[in-house]
Coordinates of C-alpha atoms and ligand atoms in Angstrom, one line a residue:
X1 CA -49.3 25.4 -20.5
X2 CA -50.2 22.7 -18.1
X3 CA -51.2 19.9 -20.5
X4 CA -47.8 19.3 -22.1
X5 CA -46.3 19.0 -18.6
X6 CA -48.9 16.6 -17.5
X7 CA -48.4 14.5 -20.6
X8 CA -44.6 14.7 -20.1
X9 CA -45.0 13.5 -16.6
X10 CA -47.4 10.8 -17.6
X11 CA -44.8 9.3 -19.8
X12 CA -41.7 9.9 -17.8
X13 CA -43.0 9.4 -14.3
X14 CA -45.2 6.5 -14.9
X15 CA -43.2 4.5 -17.4
X16 CA -40.6 3.3 -14.8
X17 CA -43.4 2.4 -12.4
X18 CA -45.3 0.6 -15.0
X19 CA -42.4 -1.4 -16.3
X20 CA -41.4 -2.5 -12.9
X21 CA -44.7 -4.2 -12.4
X22 CA -44.8 -5.9 -15.8
X23 CA -43.2 -9.3 -15.9
X24 CA -40.3 -9.5 -18.3
X25 CA -41.6 -10.9 -21.6
X26 CA -39.5 -13.6 -23.2
X27 CA -38.1 -13.2 -26.6
X28 CA -40.7 -13.9 -29.3
X29 CA -38.5 -16.1 -31.4
X30 CA -37.6 -18.3 -28.4
X31 CA -41.3 -18.5 -27.4
X32 CA -42.1 -19.6 -30.9
X33 CA -39.3 -22.2 -30.9
X34 CA -40.6 -23.6 -27.6
X35 CA -44.2 -23.8 -28.7
X36 CA -43.1 -25.5 -32.0
X37 CA -41.0 -28.0 -29.9
X38 CA -44.1 -28.7 -27.8
X39 CA -46.3 -29.3 -30.8
X40 CA -43.8 -31.7 -32.4
X41 CA -44.2 -34.2 -29.5
X42 CA -47.2 -35.8 -27.8
X43 CA -47.5 -36.6 -24.2
X44 CA -48.1 -40.1 -22.8
X45 CA -48.3 -40.9 -19.1
X46 CA -46.2 -44.1 -19.7
X47 CA -43.3 -42.1 -21.2
X48 CA -42.0 -41.1 -17.7
X49 CA -41.4 -43.4 -14.7
X50 CA -40.7 -40.9 -12.0
X51 CA -43.6 -40.7 -9.5
X52 CA -43.4 -36.9 -9.6
X53 CA -43.7 -36.7 -13.4
X54 CA -46.3 -34.4 -14.9
X55 CA -46.7 -32.9 -18.3
X56 CA -44.8 -29.6 -17.9
X57 CA -45.5 -28.4 -21.4
X58 CA -49.2 -28.3 -20.8
X59 CA -48.8 -24.9 -19.2
X60 CA -47.1 -23.5 -22.3
X61 CA -49.7 -21.3 -23.9
X62 CA -49.8 -18.3 -26.1
X63 CA -52.7 -16.7 -24.3
X64 CA -52.9 -13.2 -22.6
X65 CA -51.3 -13.1 -19.2
X66 CA -49.7 -16.6 -19.7
X67 CA -47.7 -15.8 -22.8
X68 CA -44.5 -14.9 -21.0
X69 CA -42.5 -18.1 -21.7
X70 CA -40.1 -17.2 -18.8
X71 CA -42.9 -18.1 -16.4
X72 CA -43.7 -21.4 -18.0
X73 CA -43.0 -24.7 -16.3
X74 CA -39.5 -25.9 -16.7
X75 CA -38.1 -22.7 -18.1
X76 CA -35.7 -20.2 -16.6
X77 CA -34.7 -16.9 -18.3
X78 CA -31.7 -14.7 -17.7
X79 CA -32.7 -11.7 -15.5
X80 CA -30.7 -9.4 -17.6
X81 CA -31.2 -10.5 -21.2
X82 CA -34.5 -12.5 -20.7
X83 CA -33.1 -15.2 -22.9
X84 CA -34.1 -18.7 -22.0
X85 CA -31.1 -20.2 -20.3
X86 CA -32.5 -23.3 -18.7
X87 CA -35.0 -25.9 -19.9
X88 CA -35.9 -28.7 -17.6
X89 CA -38.3 -31.1 -19.2
X90 CA -37.2 -34.1 -17.3
X91 CA -40.1 -36.5 -16.4
X92 CA -42.6 -34.6 -18.5
X93 CA -44.4 -37.5 -20.2
X94 CA -42.9 -36.4 -23.6
X95 CA -43.4 -39.0 -26.3
X96 CA -42.3 -39.0 -29.9
X97 CA -39.4 -38.5 -32.3
X98 CA -37.2 -35.5 -32.0
X99 CA -36.7 -34.0 -35.4
X100 CA -33.1 -33.4 -36.5
X101 CA -34.1 -29.9 -37.3
X102 CA -36.1 -29.3 -34.1
X103 CA -36.6 -25.7 -33.1
X104 CA -35.1 -26.8 -29.7
X105 CA -31.7 -26.0 -31.3
X106 CA -32.6 -22.4 -31.8
X107 CA -32.5 -21.8 -28.1
X108 CA -28.8 -21.0 -28.4
X109 CA -28.6 -19.2 -25.0
X110 CA -29.4 -22.4 -23.1
X111 CA -26.9 -23.3 -20.4
X112 CA -28.9 -26.2 -19.0
X113 CA -30.9 -28.8 -20.8
X114 CA -32.6 -31.7 -19.1
X115 CA -34.7 -34.1 -21.2
X116 CA -34.2 -37.1 -18.9
X117 CA -37.0 -39.6 -18.2
X118 CA -39.1 -39.2 -21.3
X119 CA -39.7 -41.5 -24.3
X120 CA -38.2 -40.2 -27.5
X121 CA -39.0 -43.4 -29.4
X122 CA -35.4 -44.4 -30.5
X123 CA -34.6 -40.9 -31.8
X124 CA -31.0 -40.2 -32.7
X125 CA -29.4 -37.5 -30.7
X126 CA -29.5 -34.7 -33.3
X127 CA -26.1 -33.4 -34.5
X128 CA -27.5 -29.9 -34.2
X129 CA -26.9 -30.3 -30.4
X130 CA -23.7 -28.4 -31.2
X131 CA -25.8 -25.2 -31.8
X132 CA -26.3 -25.1 -28.0
X133 CA -22.7 -24.1 -27.5
X134 CA -23.4 -22.4 -24.1
X135 CA -24.5 -25.6 -22.5
X136 CA -22.9 -26.4 -19.2
X137 CA -25.4 -29.1 -18.1
X138 CA -26.9 -31.7 -20.5
X139 CA -29.0 -34.6 -19.3
X140 CA -30.4 -37.1 -21.9
X141 CA -30.6 -40.0 -19.5
X142 CA -33.5 -42.6 -19.5
X143 CA -35.2 -41.0 -22.6
X144 CA -35.0 -43.8 -25.2
X145 CA -32.4 -42.2 -27.5
X146 CA -30.6 -44.6 -29.8
X147 CA -27.8 -45.0 -32.2
X148 CA -24.4 -43.4 -32.2
X149 CA -23.7 -40.3 -30.0
X150 CA -23.1 -37.6 -32.6
X151 CA -19.4 -36.5 -33.0
X152 CA -20.6 -32.9 -32.8
X153 CA -21.4 -33.3 -29.2
X154 CA -17.7 -32.9 -28.6
X155 CA -18.0 -29.2 -29.6
X156 CA -20.0 -28.5 -26.4
X157 CA -16.7 -27.4 -24.8
X158 CA -18.4 -25.6 -21.9
X159 CA -20.0 -28.8 -20.5
X160 CA -19.6 -29.3 -16.8
X161 CA -22.1 -32.2 -16.5
X162 CA -23.0 -34.7 -19.2
X163 CA -25.4 -37.6 -18.6
X164 CA -26.2 -40.0 -21.4
X165 CA -27.0 -43.0 -19.2
X166 CA -29.7 -45.7 -19.3
X167 CA -31.0 -45.2 -22.8
X168 CA -32.3 -48.7 -23.1
X169 CA -35.1 -50.4 -25.0
X170 CA -38.3 -50.1 -22.8
X171 CA -39.3 -53.6 -23.7
X172 CA -36.1 -55.6 -24.0
X173 CA -33.8 -53.6 -21.7
X174 CA -31.2 -53.6 -24.5
X175 CA -28.6 -50.8 -24.6
X176 CA -29.5 -48.4 -27.4
X177 CA -26.8 -45.8 -27.4
X178 CA -23.2 -46.3 -28.5
X179 CA -20.1 -44.1 -28.8
X180 CA -19.4 -45.7 -32.2
X181 CA -16.1 -44.3 -33.5
X182 CA -15.9 -41.7 -30.7
X183 CA -13.3 -42.7 -28.3
X184 CA -13.6 -42.1 -24.6
X185 CA -10.2 -40.3 -24.8
X186 CA -11.4 -37.9 -27.5
X187 CA -14.6 -37.1 -25.6
X188 CA -12.9 -36.5 -22.3
X189 CA -10.3 -34.2 -23.9
X190 CA -13.1 -32.3 -25.7
X191 CA -14.7 -31.1 -22.4
X192 CA -12.0 -29.3 -20.4
X193 CA -14.4 -28.3 -17.6
X194 CA -16.3 -31.6 -17.3
X195 CA -16.9 -32.7 -13.7
X196 CA -19.6 -35.3 -14.0
X197 CA -19.8 -37.8 -16.9
X198 CA -22.4 -40.6 -16.8
X199 CA -22.2 -43.2 -19.5
X200 CA -23.9 -46.1 -17.7
X201 CA -25.2 -48.6 -20.3
X202 CA -23.8 -46.7 -23.3
X203 CA -21.8 -49.2 -25.4
X204 CA -18.2 -48.2 -25.7
X205 CA -15.8 -50.1 -27.8
X206 CA -12.7 -48.1 -27.2
X207 CA -10.3 -48.9 -24.3
X208 CA -10.2 -46.9 -21.2
X209 CA -7.5 -44.3 -21.9
X210 CA -4.6 -43.6 -19.6
X211 CA -5.3 -39.9 -20.1
X212 CA -8.2 -40.1 -17.7
X213 CA -5.6 -40.2 -14.9
X214 CA -4.3 -36.8 -15.9
X215 CA -7.7 -35.3 -16.3
X216 CA -8.1 -33.1 -13.3
X217 CA -11.5 -31.5 -13.8
X218 CA -13.4 -34.9 -13.7
X219 CA -14.9 -35.7 -10.3
X220 CA -17.1 -38.6 -11.3
X221 CA -17.2 -40.8 -14.3
X222 CA -19.8 -43.6 -14.3
X223 CA -19.3 -46.5 -16.6
X224 CA -21.6 -49.3 -15.4
X225 CA -22.3 -52.0 -18.0
X226 CA -20.6 -50.2 -21.0
X227 CA -19.0 -53.3 -22.4
X228 CA -15.5 -52.1 -21.5
X229 CA -12.8 -54.7 -20.9
X230 CA -9.6 -53.1 -19.7
X231 CA -9.4 -51.9 -16.1
X232 CA -8.7 -48.3 -15.2
X233 CA -5.2 -47.1 -14.8
X234 CA -4.4 -47.2 -11.0
X235 CA -3.5 -43.6 -10.7
X236 CA -6.8 -42.3 -11.9
X237 CA -8.7 -43.9 -9.0
X238 CA -6.9 -41.7 -6.6
X239 CA -7.9 -38.5 -8.2
X240 CA -11.6 -38.9 -8.9
X241 CA -14.4 -41.3 -8.3
X242 CA -15.1 -44.0 -10.8
X243 CA -18.3 -46.0 -10.8
X244 CA -17.6 -49.0 -12.8
X245 CA -18.6 -52.5 -13.3
X246 CA -18.9 -54.7 -16.4
Ligands
NAG1 C1 -54.5 -15.0 -15.9 O1 -55.8 -14.4 -15.9 C2 -56.8 -15.3 -15.5 C3 -58.2 -14.6 -15.7 O2 -58.1 -13.3 -15.8 C4 -56.6 -15.7 -14.0 O3 -57.6 -16.6 -13.6 C5 -55.2 -16.4 -13.9 O4 -54.9 -16.7 -12.6 C6 -54.1 -15.5 -14.5 N1 -52.9 -16.2 -14.6 C7 -51.7 -15.7 -14.2 C8 -50.5 -16.6 -14.3 O5 -51.6 -14.6 -13.7
NAG2 C1 -33.4 -30.4 -42.0 O1 -33.0 -29.2 -42.7 C2 -32.1 -29.4 -43.8 C3 -31.7 -28.1 -44.3 O2 -32.6 -27.1 -44.0 C4 -32.8 -30.3 -44.8 O3 -31.9 -30.5 -45.9 C5 -33.2 -31.6 -44.2 O4 -33.9 -32.4 -45.2 C6 -34.1 -31.4 -43.0 N1 -34.3 -32.7 -42.4 C7 -35.4 -33.1 -41.8 C8 -35.5 -34.4 -41.3 O5 -36.4 -32.3 -41.8
NAG3 C1 -30.3 -36.7 -15.0 O1 -31.7 -36.9 -14.8 C2 -32.0 -38.1 -14.1 C3 -33.5 -38.3 -14.2 O2 -34.2 -37.1 -13.8 C4 -31.4 -38.0 -12.7 O3 -31.7 -39.2 -12.0 C5 -29.9 -37.8 -12.8 O4 -29.4 -37.6 -11.5 C6 -29.6 -36.6 -13.7 N1 -28.1 -36.6 -13.9 C7 -27.3 -35.6 -13.5 C8 -25.9 -35.7 -13.8 O5 -27.8 -34.6 -12.9

């Protein structure tokens, strides 16, 4: 019988060829989470200041050949698992409040998240940021976040780079973010792999801890205009770069 063999071959011989030409489709739950996040915000051309800014989420669609979220602007997926591992929505004209329960926090495979240079309208940094426990790079700079940095951010123990700088009021220029009861010492000790830490214009009431001097993974800590009073321990300056001015 020839037919069964042909059928057999059709499946077995063509399947690998077919699959090698089809782009890897992203996970459906992650695509839904991304689309929901997109819908929760508007875009406004005054929300970003970078001259290369453009609305990246406008290419995010659930239509035919464009529904693979791994190919959307700002998104990178793992080649093996196809999970979304990087989301770069910096300078994307995003405008509006970030819901504390945002579906953004369902993207638990994220290793990089960049929301810098948008206008989140004095949103608090949601405590659910700790759901993104694989994060190595987090950039929330220049995006009009306000209030206290949530304690739970300290659970992101894989962070290598953390930038919370220049969250200031767009009209008055006033500093909007503060570390509240979080001490610089506690934070620095929570991130054993941290190399870059930018806190420019974040209000810090704690003193600069001596422990910074022992903290060998740090390469750069930037503390411009944080309202700090005591100077750095001398030893620390020899080990890593400090950008600092009151
Ligand atoms: C999707 O299909 C449309 C029409 O068939 C085509 O114009 C467009 O370039 C395709 N987009 C991609 C990303 O392949
Ligand atoms: C977030 O979700 C929690 C639990 O599901 C709920 O209690 C809370 O009201 C929600 N908050 C907002 C702002 O939607
Ligand atoms: C964070 O994003 C801003 C704006 O895009 C950029 O200038 C800055 O270098 C980034 N910070 C880090 C640590 O990569």
